mmCIF file of C-alpha atoms in Angstrom:
data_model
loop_
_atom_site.group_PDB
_atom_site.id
_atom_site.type_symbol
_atom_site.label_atom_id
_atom_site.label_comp_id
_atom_site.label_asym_id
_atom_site.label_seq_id
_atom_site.Cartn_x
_atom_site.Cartn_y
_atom_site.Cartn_z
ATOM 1 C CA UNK J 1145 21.551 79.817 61.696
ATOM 2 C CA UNK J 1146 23.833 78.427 59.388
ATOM 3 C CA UNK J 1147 26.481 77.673 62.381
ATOM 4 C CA UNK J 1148 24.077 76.485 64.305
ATOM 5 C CA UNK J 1149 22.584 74.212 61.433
ATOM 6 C CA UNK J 1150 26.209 72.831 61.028
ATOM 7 C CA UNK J 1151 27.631 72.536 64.726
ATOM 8 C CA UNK J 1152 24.197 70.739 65.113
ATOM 9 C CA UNK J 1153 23.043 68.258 62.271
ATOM 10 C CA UNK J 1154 20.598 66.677 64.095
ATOM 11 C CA UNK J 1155 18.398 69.702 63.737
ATOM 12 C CA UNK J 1156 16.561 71.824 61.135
ATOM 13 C CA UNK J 1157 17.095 69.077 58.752
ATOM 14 C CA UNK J 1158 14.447 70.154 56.097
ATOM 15 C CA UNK J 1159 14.195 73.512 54.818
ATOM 16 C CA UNK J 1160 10.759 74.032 56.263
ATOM 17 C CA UNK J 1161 12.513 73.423 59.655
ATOM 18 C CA UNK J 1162 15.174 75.979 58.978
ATOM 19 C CA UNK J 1163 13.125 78.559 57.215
ATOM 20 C CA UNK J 1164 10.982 78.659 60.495
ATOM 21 C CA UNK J 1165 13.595 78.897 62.540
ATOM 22 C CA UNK J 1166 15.161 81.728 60.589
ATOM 23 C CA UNK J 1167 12.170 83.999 60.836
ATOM 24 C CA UNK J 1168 11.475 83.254 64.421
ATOM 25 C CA UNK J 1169 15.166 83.950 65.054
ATOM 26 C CA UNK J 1170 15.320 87.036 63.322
ATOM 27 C CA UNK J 1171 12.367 88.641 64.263
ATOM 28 C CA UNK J 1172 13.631 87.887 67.712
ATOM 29 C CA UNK J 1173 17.005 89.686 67.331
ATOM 30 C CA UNK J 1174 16.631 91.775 65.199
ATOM 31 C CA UNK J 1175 17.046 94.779 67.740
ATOM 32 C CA UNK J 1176 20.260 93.117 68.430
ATOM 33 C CA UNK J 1177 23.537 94.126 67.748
ATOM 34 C CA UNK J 1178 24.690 91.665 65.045
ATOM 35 C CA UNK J 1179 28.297 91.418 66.016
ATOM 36 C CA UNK J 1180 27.565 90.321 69.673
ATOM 37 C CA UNK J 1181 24.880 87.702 68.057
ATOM 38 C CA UNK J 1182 27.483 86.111 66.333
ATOM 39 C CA UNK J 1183 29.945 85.839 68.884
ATOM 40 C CA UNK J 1184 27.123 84.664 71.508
ATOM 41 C CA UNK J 1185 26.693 81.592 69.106
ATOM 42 C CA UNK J 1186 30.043 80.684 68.320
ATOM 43 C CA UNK J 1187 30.479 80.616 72.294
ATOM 44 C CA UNK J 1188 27.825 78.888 72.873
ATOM 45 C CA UNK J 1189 29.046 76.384 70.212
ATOM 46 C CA UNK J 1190 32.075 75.829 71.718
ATOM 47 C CA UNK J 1191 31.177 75.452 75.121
ATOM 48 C CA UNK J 1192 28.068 73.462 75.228
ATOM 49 C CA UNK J 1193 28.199 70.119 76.332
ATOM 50 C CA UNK J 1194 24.399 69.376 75.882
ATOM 51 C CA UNK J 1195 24.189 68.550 72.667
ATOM 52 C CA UNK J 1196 21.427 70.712 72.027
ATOM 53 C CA UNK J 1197 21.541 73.886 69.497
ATOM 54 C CA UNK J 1198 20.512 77.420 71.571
ATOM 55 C CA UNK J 1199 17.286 78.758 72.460
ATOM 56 C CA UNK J 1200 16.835 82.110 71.592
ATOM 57 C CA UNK J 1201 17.410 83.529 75.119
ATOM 58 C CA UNK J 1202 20.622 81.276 75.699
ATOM 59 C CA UNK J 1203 22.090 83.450 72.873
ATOM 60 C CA UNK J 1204 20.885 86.365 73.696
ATOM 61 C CA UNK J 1205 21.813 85.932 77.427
ATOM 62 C CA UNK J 1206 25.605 85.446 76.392
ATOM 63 C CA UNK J 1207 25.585 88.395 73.982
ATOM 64 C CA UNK J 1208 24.860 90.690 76.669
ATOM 65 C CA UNK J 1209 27.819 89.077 79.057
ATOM 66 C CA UNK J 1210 30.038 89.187 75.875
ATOM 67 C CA UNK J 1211 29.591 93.717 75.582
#
């Protein structure tokens, strides 16, 4: 969350935002191996073009392509 906080400022300003976000998130991936997780959203970071920060399925989408 904290790359995707960064990469997109525009979103999860407040820390109720963000706190939200990181429980949803986790509890989401947790099953997930870590290491492809990260990876998924530094792709994602570097390709998108939408402006928009990943749903949940974007990133875990790419994480299976990246293994």
């Amino acid at each position: 969350m904290t790359a995707i906080r960064a990469a997109y400022p525009n979103y999860y300003r407040n820390q109720a935002e963000a706190s939200d976000a990181i429980t949803i998130w986790h509890e989401m991936l947790q099953d997930d191996k870590a290491e492809y997780i990260a990876r998924a959203v530094k792709e994602f970071i570097k390709t998108d073009t939408s402006g928009f920060p990943p749903t949940i399925g974007q990133i875990r989408s790419q994480a299976r392509d990246i293994h």
